[in-house]
PDB file of C-alpha atoms in Angstrom:
ATOM      1  CA  MET O   1     127.157  99.952 143.502  1.00  0.00           C
ATOM      2  CA  LYS O   2     123.870 101.801 143.484  1.00  0.00           C
ATOM      3  CA  PRO O   3     122.537 103.670 140.445  1.00  0.00           C
ATOM      4  CA  THR O   4     122.733 107.479 140.515  1.00  0.00           C
ATOM      5  CA  ARG O   5     119.690 109.564 140.015  1.00  0.00           C
ATOM      6  CA  PRO O   6     119.718 112.940 138.518  1.00  0.00           C
ATOM      7  CA  GLY O   7     119.232 116.131 140.804  1.00  0.00           C
ATOM      8  CA  LEU O   8     116.424 118.339 140.725  1.00  0.00           C
ATOM      9  CA  VAL O   9     118.369 120.995 138.427  1.00  0.00           C
ATOM     10  CA  ALA O  10     119.275 118.035 135.601  1.00  0.00           C
ATOM     11  CA  VAL O  11     115.455 117.054 135.895  1.00  0.00           C
ATOM     12  CA  VAL O  12     114.268 120.810 135.359  1.00  0.00           C
ATOM     13  CA  LEU O  13     116.642 121.206 132.322  1.00  0.00           C
ATOM     14  CA  ALA O  14     115.566 117.855 130.703  1.00  0.00           C
ATOM     15  CA  ALA O  15     111.831 119.001 131.239  1.00  0.00           C
ATOM     16  CA  LEU O  16     112.551 122.029 129.790  1.00  0.00           C
ATOM     17  CA  VAL O  17     114.430 120.721 126.895  1.00  0.00           C
ATOM     18  CA  ALA O  18     111.495 118.199 126.448  1.00  0.00           C
ATOM     19  CA  VAL O  19     108.911 120.920 126.395  1.00  0.00           C
ATOM     20  CA  PHE O  20     110.922 123.175 123.751  1.00  0.00           C
ATOM     21  CA  LEU O  21     111.270 119.889 121.391  1.00  0.00           C
ATOM     22  CA  LEU O  22     107.257 119.138 121.872  1.00  0.00           C
ATOM     23  CA  MET O  23     106.150 122.763 121.404  1.00  0.00           C
ATOM     24  CA  PRO O  24     105.728 122.567 117.541  1.00  0.00           C
ATOM     25  CA  LEU O  25     103.983 119.231 117.891  1.00  0.00           C
ATOM     26  CA  LEU O  26     101.543 120.654 120.837  1.00  0.00           C
ATOM     27  CA  ALA O  27     100.839 123.603 118.713  1.00  0.00           C
ATOM     28  CA  VAL O  28      99.176 121.410 116.244  1.00  0.00           C
ATOM     29  CA  ILE O  29      96.441 119.935 118.564  1.00  0.00           C
ATOM     30  CA  PRO O  30      94.403 123.228 119.019  1.00  0.00           C
ATOM     31  CA  VAL O  31      94.449 123.843 115.227  1.00  0.00           C
ATOM     32  CA  SER O  32      93.037 120.475 114.473  1.00  0.00           C
ATOM     33  CA  PHE O  33      89.962 121.920 116.478  1.00  0.00           C
ATOM     34  CA  THR O  34      89.382 124.840 114.423  1.00  0.00           C
ATOM     35  CA  PRO O  35      85.689 125.136 113.305  1.00  0.00           C
ATOM     36  CA  LYS O  36      86.934 126.809 109.907  1.00  0.00           C
ATOM     37  CA  ARG O  37      87.909 125.536 106.563  1.00  0.00           C
ATOM     38  CA  PHE O  38      91.562 126.762 106.781  1.00  0.00           C
ATOM     39  CA  LEU O  39      94.327 126.610 109.179  1.00  0.00           C
ATOM     40  CA  SER O  40      93.848 128.715 112.141  1.00  0.00           C
ATOM     41  CA  VAL O  41      93.621 128.669 116.227  1.00  0.00           C
ATOM     42  CA  PRO O  42      90.109 128.358 117.408  1.00  0.00           C
ATOM     43  CA  GLU O  43      88.853 131.185 119.389  1.00  0.00           C
ATOM     44  CA  ASP O  44      85.379 130.842 121.080  1.00  0.00           C
ATOM     45  CA  VAL O  45      84.152 127.740 119.203  1.00  0.00           C
ATOM     46  CA  TRP O  46      86.109 124.006 119.182  1.00  0.00           C
ATOM     47  CA  SER O  47      84.847 121.720 116.587  1.00  0.00           C
ATOM     48  CA  LEU O  48      85.450 118.107 115.579  1.00  0.00           C
ATOM     49  CA  ARG O  49      84.479 118.529 111.927  1.00  0.00           C
ATOM     50  CA  HIS O  50      88.001 117.906 110.542  1.00  0.00           C
ATOM     51  CA  TYR O  51      88.002 114.474 112.975  1.00  0.00           C
ATOM     52  CA  GLN O  52      84.528 113.507 111.264  1.00  0.00           C
ATOM     53  CA  SER O  53      86.000 114.288 107.788  1.00  0.00           C
ATOM     54  CA  LEU O  54      88.652 111.499 108.472  1.00  0.00           C
ATOM     55  CA  ILE O  55      85.839 108.991 108.948  1.00  0.00           C
ATOM     56  CA  ASP O  56      83.526 110.440 106.393  1.00  0.00           C
ATOM     57  CA  GLU O  57      86.189 110.669 103.832  1.00  0.00           C
ATOM     58  CA  PRO O  58      87.513 107.215 102.458  1.00  0.00           C
ATOM     59  CA  GLU O  59      90.493 108.271 101.141  1.00  0.00           C
ATOM     60  CA  TRP O  60      92.264 108.980 104.491  1.00  0.00           C
ATOM     61  CA  ALA O  61      91.710 105.460 105.560  1.00  0.00           C
ATOM     62  CA  ARG O  62      92.722 104.125 102.187  1.00  0.00           C
ATOM     63  CA  ALA O  63      95.738 106.278 102.026  1.00  0.00           C
ATOM     64  CA  ALA O  64      96.732 104.989 105.679  1.00  0.00           C
ATOM     65  CA  GLY O  65      96.096 101.143 104.741  1.00  0.00           C
ATOM     66  CA  LEU O  66      98.206 101.686 101.555  1.00  0.00           C
ATOM     67  CA  SER O  67     101.074 103.256 103.727  1.00  0.00           C
ATOM     68  CA  VAL O  68     101.035 100.483 106.086  1.00  0.00           C
ATOM     69  CA  LEU O  69     101.133  97.933 103.097  1.00  0.00           C
ATOM     70  CA  ILE O  70     104.108  99.573 101.531  1.00  0.00           C
ATOM     71  CA  GLY O  71     105.970 100.286 104.669  1.00  0.00           C
ATOM     72  CA  LEU O  72     105.662  96.894 105.735  1.00  0.00           C
ATOM     73  CA  ALA O  73     106.485  95.398 102.500  1.00  0.00           C
ATOM     74  CA  SER O  74     109.553  97.740 101.794  1.00  0.00           C
ATOM     75  CA  ALA O  75     110.781  97.197 105.432  1.00  0.00           C
ATOM     76  CA  ALA O  76     110.468  93.237 104.998  1.00  0.00           C
ATOM     77  CA  LEU O  77     112.488  93.372 101.738  1.00  0.00           C
ATOM     78  CA  ALA O  78     115.095  95.874 102.852  1.00  0.00           C
ATOM     79  CA  THR O  79     115.733  93.843 106.023  1.00  0.00           C
ATOM     80  CA  ALA O  80     115.981  90.701 104.491  1.00  0.00           C
ATOM     81  CA  LEU O  81     118.373  92.082 101.566  1.00  0.00           C
ATOM     82  CA  ALA O  82     120.484  94.125 104.190  1.00  0.00           C
ATOM     83  CA  PHE O  83     120.681  90.825 106.290  1.00  0.00           C
ATOM     84  CA  LEU O  84     121.945  88.775 103.304  1.00  0.00           C
ATOM     85  CA  PHE O  85     124.260  91.323 102.454  1.00  0.00           C
ATOM     86  CA  SER O  86     125.966  92.051 105.649  1.00  0.00           C
ATOM     87  CA  LEU O  87     125.906  88.420 106.494  1.00  0.00           C
ATOM     88  CA  GLY O  88     127.888  87.929 103.168  1.00  0.00           C
ATOM     89  CA  ILE O  89     130.526  90.593 104.117  1.00  0.00           C
ATOM     90  CA  TRP O  90     130.656  89.165 107.751  1.00  0.00           C
ATOM     91  CA  MET O  91     131.198  85.750 106.760  1.00  0.00           C
ATOM     92  CA  LEU O  92     133.281  86.084 103.418  1.00  0.00           C
ATOM     93  CA  ARG O  93     135.438  89.045 104.443  1.00  0.00           C
ATOM     94  CA  PRO O  94     135.845  89.936 100.399  1.00  0.00           C
ATOM     95  CA  ARG O  95     138.887  92.061  99.620  1.00  0.00           C
ATOM     96  CA  TYR O  96     136.825  94.964  98.278  1.00  0.00           C
ATOM     97  CA  ALA O  97     134.372  94.808 101.474  1.00  0.00           C
ATOM     98  CA  GLY O  98     134.879  98.457 101.954  1.00  0.00           C
ATOM     99  CA  ALA O  99     134.038  99.581  98.538  1.00  0.00           C
ATOM    100  CA  LEU O 100     130.766  97.016  98.623  1.00  0.00           C
ATOM    101  CA  MET O 101     129.764  98.517 101.705  1.00  0.00           C
ATOM    102  CA  GLY O 102     130.179 102.121 100.285  1.00  0.00           C
ATOM    103  CA  LEU O 103     127.949 101.024  97.534  1.00  0.00           C
ATOM    104  CA  ALA O 104     125.415  99.898  99.748  1.00  0.00           C
ATOM    105  CA  LEU O 105     125.404 102.968 101.830  1.00  0.00           C
ATOM    106  CA  LEU O 106     125.268 105.226  98.729  1.00  0.00           C
ATOM    107  CA  PRO O 107     121.495 106.098  98.840  1.00  0.00           C
ATOM    108  CA  MET O 108     121.769 107.223 102.424  1.00  0.00           C
ATOM    109  CA  VAL O 109     124.438 109.890 101.584  1.00  0.00           C
ATOM    110  CA  ALA O 110     123.266 111.007  98.021  1.00  0.00           C
ATOM    111  CA  PRO O 111     120.994 114.034  97.979  1.00  0.00           C
ATOM    112  CA  PRO O 112     117.222 113.001  98.149  1.00  0.00           C
ATOM    113  CA  VAL O 113     116.601 114.871  94.857  1.00  0.00           C
ATOM    114  CA  VAL O 114     119.053 112.970  92.908  1.00  0.00           C
ATOM    115  CA  SER O 115     117.832 109.681  94.267  1.00  0.00           C
ATOM    116  CA  ALA O 116     114.227 110.567  93.401  1.00  0.00           C
ATOM    117  CA  LEU O 117     115.168 111.604  89.831  1.00  0.00           C
ATOM    118  CA  THR O 118     116.999 108.428  89.145  1.00  0.00           C
ATOM    119  CA  LEU O 119     114.077 106.341  90.561  1.00  0.00           C
ATOM    120  CA  TYR O 120     111.774 108.286  88.714  1.00  0.00           C
ATOM    121  CA  PHE O 121     113.624 107.510  85.472  1.00  0.00           C
ATOM    122  CA  PHE O 122     114.231 104.022  86.361  1.00  0.00           C
ATOM    123  CA  LEU O 123     110.620 103.175  87.126  1.00  0.00           C
ATOM    124  CA  ILE O 124     109.586 105.167  83.755  1.00  0.00           C
ATOM    125  CA  THR O 125     112.167 102.587  81.987  1.00  0.00           C
ATOM    126  CA  LEU O 126     110.675  99.651  83.612  1.00  0.00           C
ATOM    127  CA  GLY O 127     107.214 100.733  82.992  1.00  0.00           C
ATOM    128  CA  GLN O 128     107.881 100.468  79.051  1.00  0.00           C
ATOM    129  CA  VAL O 129     108.529  96.779  79.529  1.00  0.00           C
ATOM    130  CA  ASN O 130     105.867  95.788  82.076  1.00  0.00           C
ATOM    131  CA  ASP O 131     102.797  97.147  83.951  1.00  0.00           C
ATOM    132  CA  PHE O 132     103.651  95.687  87.312  1.00  0.00           C
ATOM    133  CA  VAL O 133     106.787  97.357  88.578  1.00  0.00           C
ATOM    134  CA  ALA O 134     106.227 100.732  87.015  1.00  0.00           C
ATOM    135  CA  TYR O 135     105.786 104.419  87.412  1.00  0.00           C
ATOM    136  CA  ASP O 136     102.723 105.294  90.053  1.00  0.00           C
ATOM    137  CA  SER O 137     102.639 101.453  90.775  1.00  0.00           C
ATOM    138  CA  VAL O 138     102.620 100.106  94.375  1.00  0.00           C
ATOM    139  CA  PRO O 139     105.255  97.423  93.508  1.00  0.00           C
ATOM    140  CA  GLY O 140     107.235 100.598  91.980  1.00  0.00           C
ATOM    141  CA  VAL O 141     106.913 102.533  95.234  1.00  0.00           C
ATOM    142  CA  ILE O 142     107.669  99.459  97.357  1.00  0.00           C
ATOM    143  CA  LEU O 143     110.789  98.975  95.148  1.00  0.00           C
ATOM    144  CA  ALA O 144     111.709 102.724  95.550  1.00  0.00           C
ATOM    145  CA  HIS O 145     111.300 102.884  99.230  1.00  0.00           C
ATOM    146  CA  MET O 146     113.395  99.623  99.770  1.00  0.00           C
ATOM    147  CA  VAL O 147     116.260 101.365  97.915  1.00  0.00           C
ATOM    148  CA  MET O 148     115.992 104.374 100.153  1.00  0.00           C
ATOM    149  CA  ILE O 149     115.788 102.498 103.394  1.00  0.00           C
ATOM    150  CA  SER O 150     117.892  99.475 102.929  1.00  0.00           C
ATOM    151  CA  PRO O 151     121.248 101.495 103.997  1.00  0.00           C
ATOM    152  CA  PHE O 152     119.696 102.019 107.261  1.00  0.00           C
ATOM    153  CA  ALA O 153     119.246  98.518 107.751  1.00  0.00           C
ATOM    154  CA  VAL O 154     122.474  97.577 106.799  1.00  0.00           C
ATOM    155  CA  VAL O 155     124.091  99.871 109.204  1.00  0.00           C
ATOM    156  CA  LEU O 156     122.054  98.175 112.095  1.00  0.00           C
ATOM    157  CA  ILE O 157     122.651  94.688 111.031  1.00  0.00           C
ATOM    158  CA  THR O 158     126.494  95.179 110.480  1.00  0.00           C
ATOM    159  CA  VAL O 159     126.787  96.642 113.944  1.00  0.00           C
ATOM    160  CA  SER O 160     124.843  93.642 114.996  1.00  0.00           C
ATOM    161  CA  LEU O 161     127.026  91.087 113.368  1.00  0.00           C
ATOM    162  CA  ALA O 162     130.314  92.772 114.589  1.00  0.00           C
ATOM    163  CA  GLN O 163     129.549  92.192 118.112  1.00  0.00           C
ATOM    164  CA  ILE O 164     129.380  88.365 117.388  1.00  0.00           C
ATOM    165  CA  ASP O 165     132.402  86.222 118.397  1.00  0.00           C
ATOM    166  CA  ARG O 166     133.256  84.532 115.198  1.00  0.00           C
ATOM    167  CA  ARG O 167     134.403  81.334 117.216  1.00  0.00           C
ATOM    168  CA  ILE O 168     130.647  80.226 117.581  1.00  0.00           C
ATOM    169  CA  ASP O 169     130.551  80.391 113.843  1.00  0.00           C
ATOM    170  CA  LEU O 170     133.732  78.240 113.654  1.00  0.00           C
ATOM    171  CA  ALA O 171     132.649  75.949 116.346  1.00  0.00           C
ATOM    172  CA  ALA O 172     129.379  75.242 114.294  1.00  0.00           C
ATOM    173  CA  ARG O 173     131.127  74.543 111.185  1.00  0.00           C
ATOM    174  CA  VAL O 174     133.519  72.088 113.209  1.00  0.00           C
ATOM    175  CA  MET O 175     130.303  70.274 114.538  1.00  0.00           C
ATOM    176  CA  GLY O 176     129.418  69.638 111.178  1.00  0.00           C
ATOM    177  CA  ALA O 177     126.566  72.236 110.969  1.00  0.00           C
ATOM    178  CA  GLY O 178     125.625  73.355 107.322  1.00  0.00           C
ATOM    179  CA  LEU O 179     125.306  76.774 106.145  1.00  0.00           C
ATOM    180  CA  PHE O 180     121.381  77.251 106.725  1.00  0.00           C
ATOM    181  CA  THR O 181     121.939  75.645 110.170  1.00  0.00           C
ATOM    182  CA  ARG O 182     124.646  78.149 111.128  1.00  0.00           C
ATOM    183  CA  ILE O 183     122.726  81.080 109.807  1.00  0.00           C
ATOM    184  CA  PHE O 184     119.197  80.374 111.092  1.00  0.00           C
ATOM    185  CA  ARG O 185     120.287  78.475 114.191  1.00  0.00           C
ATOM    186  CA  VAL O 186     123.525  80.254 115.443  1.00  0.00           C
ATOM    187  CA  ILE O 187     124.060  83.692 113.884  1.00  0.00           C
ATOM    188  CA  LEU O 188     120.371  84.894 113.567  1.00  0.00           C
ATOM    189  CA  PRO O 189     119.443  84.176 117.248  1.00  0.00           C
ATOM    190  CA  ASN O 190     122.358  86.474 118.277  1.00  0.00           C
ATOM    191  CA  ILE O 191     121.351  89.450 116.163  1.00  0.00           C
ATOM    192  CA  LYS O 192     117.574  88.929 116.337  1.00  0.00           C
ATOM    193  CA  PHE O 193     117.402  92.233 118.167  1.00  0.00           C
ATOM    194  CA  GLY O 194     119.446  94.077 115.493  1.00  0.00           C
ATOM    195  CA  VAL O 195     117.391  92.671 112.767  1.00  0.00           C
ATOM    196  CA  LEU O 196     114.120  93.543 114.521  1.00  0.00           C
ATOM    197  CA  THR O 197     115.413  97.114 115.068  1.00  0.00           C
ATOM    198  CA  ALA O 198     116.229  97.253 111.427  1.00  0.00           C
ATOM    199  CA  PHE O 199     112.894  96.341 110.532  1.00  0.00           C
ATOM    200  CA  LEU O 200     111.140  98.851 112.998  1.00  0.00           C
ATOM    201  CA  LEU O 201     113.353 101.657 111.630  1.00  0.00           C
ATOM    202  CA  THR O 202     112.991 101.053 107.753  1.00  0.00           C
ATOM    203  CA  PHE O 203     109.164 100.559 108.531  1.00  0.00           C
ATOM    204  CA  VAL O 204     108.963 104.210 110.091  1.00  0.00           C
ATOM    205  CA  LEU O 205     111.476 105.434 107.361  1.00  0.00           C
ATOM    206  CA  SER O 206     108.943 104.294 104.535  1.00  0.00           C
ATOM    207  CA  TRP O 207     105.884 105.408 106.428  1.00  0.00           C
ATOM    208  CA  GLU O 208     107.130 108.881 106.385  1.00  0.00           C
ATOM    209  CA  GLU O 209     108.652 108.926 103.136  1.00  0.00           C
ATOM    210  CA  ILE O 210     107.364 111.734 101.086  1.00  0.00           C
ATOM    211  CA  GLY O 211     110.249 113.251  98.764  1.00  0.00           C
ATOM    212  CA  VAL O 212     110.657 110.158  96.422  1.00  0.00           C
ATOM    213  CA  THR O 213     107.017 109.323  96.771  1.00  0.00           C
ATOM    214  CA  ILE O 214     106.398 112.488  95.273  1.00  0.00           C
ATOM    215  CA  PHE O 215     108.509 112.098  92.166  1.00  0.00           C
ATOM    216  CA  ILE O 216     107.364 108.403  91.736  1.00  0.00           C
ATOM    217  CA  THR O 217     103.700 108.662  92.142  1.00  0.00           C
ATOM    218  CA  SER O 218     100.753 110.645  90.324  1.00  0.00           C
ATOM    219  CA  VAL O 219      96.979 109.896  91.042  1.00  0.00           C
ATOM    220  CA  ASP O 220      96.919 105.990  91.527  1.00  0.00           C
ATOM    221  CA  VAL O 221      99.137 105.855  94.719  1.00  0.00           C
ATOM    222  CA  ALA O 222      98.565 108.078  97.203  1.00  0.00           C
ATOM    223  CA  THR O 223     100.031 107.257 100.485  1.00  0.00           C
ATOM    224  CA  LEU O 224      99.184 109.140 103.800  1.00  0.00           C
ATOM    225  CA  PRO O 225     102.384 111.545 103.541  1.00  0.00           C
ATOM    226  CA  ARG O 226     101.548 112.304 100.200  1.00  0.00           C
ATOM    227  CA  LEU O 227      97.855 112.858 100.606  1.00  0.00           C
ATOM    228  CA  MET O 228      98.721 115.538 103.756  1.00  0.00           C
ATOM    229  CA  TRP O 229     101.212 116.974 101.257  1.00  0.00           C
ATOM    230  CA  MET O 230      98.409 117.546  98.693  1.00  0.00           C
ATOM    231  CA  GLY O 231      95.985 118.973 101.219  1.00  0.00           C
ATOM    232  CA  LEU O 232      98.683 121.438 102.102  1.00  0.00           C
ATOM    233  CA  ARG O 233      99.588 122.237  98.556  1.00  0.00           C
ATOM    234  CA  ASP O 234      96.070 122.776  97.283  1.00  0.00           C
ATOM    235  CA  ASN O 235      93.998 124.019  99.934  1.00  0.00           C
ATOM    236  CA  ILE O 236      95.587 123.681 103.578  1.00  0.00           C
ATOM    237  CA  ASP O 237      93.225 121.256 104.645  1.00  0.00           C
ATOM    238  CA  PRO O 238      92.651 121.480 108.418  1.00  0.00           C
ATOM    239  CA  ALA O 239      92.007 117.834 108.358  1.00  0.00           C
ATOM    240  CA  ILE O 240      95.824 117.425 107.971  1.00  0.00           C
ATOM    241  CA  ALA O 241      96.329 118.880 111.689  1.00  0.00           C
ATOM    242  CA  ALA O 242      93.853 116.028 112.845  1.00  0.00           C
ATOM    243  CA  VAL O 243      95.718 113.455 111.076  1.00  0.00           C
ATOM    244  CA  SER O 244      98.658 114.843 112.825  1.00  0.00           C
ATOM    245  CA  VAL O 245      97.336 114.441 116.039  1.00  0.00           C
ATOM    246  CA  VAL O 246      95.676 110.918 115.694  1.00  0.00           C
ATOM    247  CA  LEU O 247      99.331 109.785 114.687  1.00  0.00           C
ATOM    248  CA  ILE O 248     100.766 111.791 117.889  1.00  0.00           C
ATOM    249  CA  VAL O 249      98.304 110.036 119.894  1.00  0.00           C
ATOM    250  CA  ILE O 250      99.205 106.530 118.538  1.00  0.00           C
ATOM    251  CA  VAL O 251     103.148 107.129 118.833  1.00  0.00           C
ATOM    252  CA  THR O 252     102.740 108.360 122.066  1.00  0.00           C
ATOM    253  CA  ALA O 253     100.578 105.244 123.122  1.00  0.00           C
ATOM    254  CA  VAL O 254     103.035 103.048 121.934  1.00  0.00           C
ATOM    255  CA  ILE O 255     105.945 104.920 123.776  1.00  0.00           C
ATOM    256  CA  LEU O 256     103.889 104.669 127.023  1.00  0.00           C
ATOM    257  CA  THR O 257     103.035 101.103 126.515  1.00  0.00           C
ATOM    258  CA  ARG O 258     106.688 100.194 125.900  1.00  0.00           C
ATOM    259  CA  THR O 259     107.688 101.948 128.944  1.00  0.00           C
ATOM    260  CA  ALA O 260     105.289 100.349 131.125  1.00  0.00           C
ATOM    261  CA  VAL O 261     106.580  97.217 129.800  1.00  0.00           C
ATOM    262  CA  GLN O 262     109.936  97.711 130.869  1.00  0.00           C
ATOM    263  CA  VAL O 263     109.177  99.285 133.992  1.00  0.00           C
ATOM    264  CA  ALA O 264     107.243  96.105 134.849  1.00  0.00           C
ATOM    265  CA  ARG O 265     109.959  93.744 133.607  1.00  0.00           C
ATOM    266  CA  ALA O 266     112.639  95.566 135.480  1.00  0.00           C
ATOM    267  CA  ARG O 267     110.471  95.437 138.836  1.00  0.00           C
ATOM    268  CA  ARG O 268     109.991  91.730 138.369  1.00  0.00           C
ATOM    269  CA  GLY O 269     113.784  91.429 138.021  1.00  0.00           C
ATOM    270  CA  GLU O 270     114.322  93.214 141.114  1.00  0.00           C
ATOM    271  CA  GLY O 271     111.868  91.395 142.955  1.00  0.00           C
TER     272      GLY O 271
END
């Protein structure tokens, strides 16, 4: 059966919807070229001064690097924790699996303000007994982000595990495979794409997290979203628009590269 192709009307409607969704993003581009010191659309003169400020002012690069560090650490810890939790539910089938799953997903359904206040007081309390994992510290932010993004990893990994035939694990046990062999040689290879997807999603969620970050940081930890928020709150710095354009370009390049790779693989498969 040949795959059906969308008609002209469907293509036009899809293009219109895409343009409608992209308009707020595209509107940022001309604003980033304004020569003025406040957000405005350039009229006659276009300037690169705000892009230059991203290079000249080291706090932007420092904030971006810190966001990458926190995102990678939070995503790795959240994915590992979610994998162990989901694997335990899948292998042991405890009586209260539903209650345990509900507790694991609680940060996902709780209002962000409630989670932020809870984590704020929790880190303040931890700061009274140690200086490492505390309020306005990088480990403290990593811990808070891990709490907020873990439920999303739990959902993805649980769905991946649900698609595995339990008989392959039973066969491995009958053949004498130990627990670690069954996990890392049998189960994990079958859900590796789900685990990778969970890691990428949690990294993106940690990268853009701002609500909780505002509550648990002050001056020592400034991630890129927090620095952008501070610029909007204090003086509406047009450099924020320049940062947004740079991020849009990076994301677009990643999506186009991924699409090109998929098309190339599909053509090689057809050939």
